[in-house]
Amino acid sequence: MSGPTQEVRFAADELRDFASRVLTVAGACRDAAQLCAQVLVHADLVGTDTHGIVRLGQYAQALADGRVSPLARPEVVSDAGPVAVVDAGNALGPVGLSFAVDHAVSAARRHGVSVVTVRGSNHAGSMSWYTARAAEAGLVALVLTGSTKAMVAPSGGAAAFLGTNAVAYAVPAGEETVSFDAATSSASRSMLEAFQRAGQCLPQGWAQDGEGRPALDAGEVIAGIDQLSGHSLLPFGGPDGSHKGFGIGLLVELLCGPIAGAGWGPRLPAAGPANVGHFVLCLDSGALGADTADVQQRVRSLGTQLRAVPPPAGGPPVRVPGDRQRRCFAQRAREGVPLPAQVRAELDRTAALVGVSPPVPLHAPTAGRPRPAQVTPRTAALTVTPTGDNHGR
């Protein structure tokens, strides 16, 4: 029997199929369920485990509770050519944000650049899936997302106001596309949950209590944020540089909140539709008068030069954003996605709650042939009939 810390590996397609079945039973239409499954498992494949299949129960519960509208249709409510506004209609987050990214890609191809804001959305998973979707279309992409509750204190503050407010970008360069995705807080809520599952103390500088004192118990911090009892996460940058994380996080809050027409800070709803906002910018580098192939070659050259920068004595080599994701993707596509025993147990509970069979691990005895670790394209286009619970990254 597996011990509490042992990992079990699953084929990516097995996890996608399981997630799709769970979400369909929970009320999502088939295309929306498949899209959400792709987004979640993509996060696991590239090593962003905190936003992967572990989020499935959250999505299913939001559908079951009626906090997300399973058949909502995102729509463009304002279209000024290169600038548009999408109302997601309280759809599952991946449905609303994918709809917006696809519209931004189409508009950037016509106009050279596009900006699309989204309101009425939900938790949309890892932002790198969406920037990869645009980069695979040959476009530079910037995707920002707000949250569903105030979790991060402003620099110098002792109470939560901002969301964790992720920033993601991708610059296409073939097999060396630059890809970055991170929260603007010292840690995401999802990372707190990972520490809680592992029973580990939080590092200094991640969170504080209502008096501004360091808070190291992950469960206590999560409960304090949820119960509005004063706990908060801290902006990235450390004690002398938190104004940097705060400033960038505030920009995301502005673009995804008041400017997008979505919720923000203390105005985020405690119950009901989350009204999460997103911001998407796409750029066709060819519109700048340069040959796209030449631009991508220059990006690859820059990356090569960065990797050649010598590290400190004994240190690992310099990595360009996206390098780790590609290595992890290749390994997990080949060997399967590792899930801690506790996460597997959560999937089994979710399966039992909705009445579907749980995912089958690799190398487990089956009645038929073994399930290979096959991986379909990570952002394969789906025909979504536009239909996320909190984006507490």
Coordinates of N, CA and C in Angstrom, one line a residue, residues 85-87 117-121 253-264 267 275-278:
V85 N -14.2 44.1 -25.2 CA -14.6 43.7 -23.8 C -15.4 42.5 -23.9
V86 N -15.1 41.5 -23.1 CA -15.8 40.2 -23.1 C -16.5 40.1 -21.7
D87 N -17.7 39.7 -21.7 CA -18.5 39.3 -20.5 C -18.6 37.8 -20.5
T117 N -10.4 42.9 -22.4 CA -10.6 42.7 -21.0 C -11.8 41.8 -20.8
V118 N -11.8 41.1 -19.6 CA -12.8 40.1 -19.3 C -13.4 40.4 -18.0
R119 N -14.7 40.4 -17.9 CA -15.4 40.5 -16.6 C -16.4 39.3 -16.5
G120 N -16.8 39.1 -15.2 CA -17.8 38.0 -15.0 C -17.2 36.6 -15.2
S121 N -15.9 36.4 -14.9 CA -15.2 35.1 -15.1 C -15.0 34.5 -13.7
E253 N -4.5 44.6 -10.5 CA -5.8 44.8 -9.8 C -6.6 45.9 -10.6
L254 N -5.9 46.9 -11.0 CA -6.5 48.0 -11.8 C -7.0 47.5 -13.1
L255 N -6.2 46.8 -13.9 CA -6.5 46.4 -15.2 C -7.6 45.3 -15.2
C256 N -7.6 44.4 -14.2 CA -8.5 43.3 -14.1 C -9.7 43.6 -13.3
G257 N -9.7 44.7 -12.5 CA -10.8 45.1 -11.7 C -11.6 46.2 -12.2
P258 N -11.3 47.5 -11.7 CA -12.1 48.6 -12.1 C -12.1 48.9 -13.6
I259 N -11.0 48.7 -14.3 CA -10.9 49.0 -15.7 C -11.7 47.9 -16.5
A260 N -11.6 46.6 -16.1 CA -12.3 45.6 -16.8 C -13.8 45.5 -16.4
G261 N -14.2 46.2 -15.4 CA -15.6 46.1 -14.9 C -15.8 44.9 -14.0
A262 N -14.8 44.3 -13.5 CA -14.9 43.2 -12.6 C -14.7 43.6 -11.1
G263 N -14.7 42.6 -10.2 CA -14.5 42.9 -8.8 C -13.1 43.2 -8.5
W264 N -12.8 43.8 -7.3 CA -11.5 44.0 -6.8 C -11.5 44.2 -5.3
R267 N -14.3 44.8 -2.7 CA -15.5 44.7 -3.4 C -15.8 43.3 -4.0
N275 N -17.1 37.1 -10.3 CA -16.8 38.3 -11.1 C -15.3 38.5 -11.2
V276 N -14.5 37.5 -11.5 CA -13.1 37.6 -11.7 C -12.9 38.3 -13.0
G277 N -11.8 39.2 -13.1 CA -11.5 39.9 -14.3 C -10.1 39.4 -14.8
H278 N -10.0 39.5 -16.2 CA -8.7 39.2 -16.8 C -8.4 40.3 -17.8

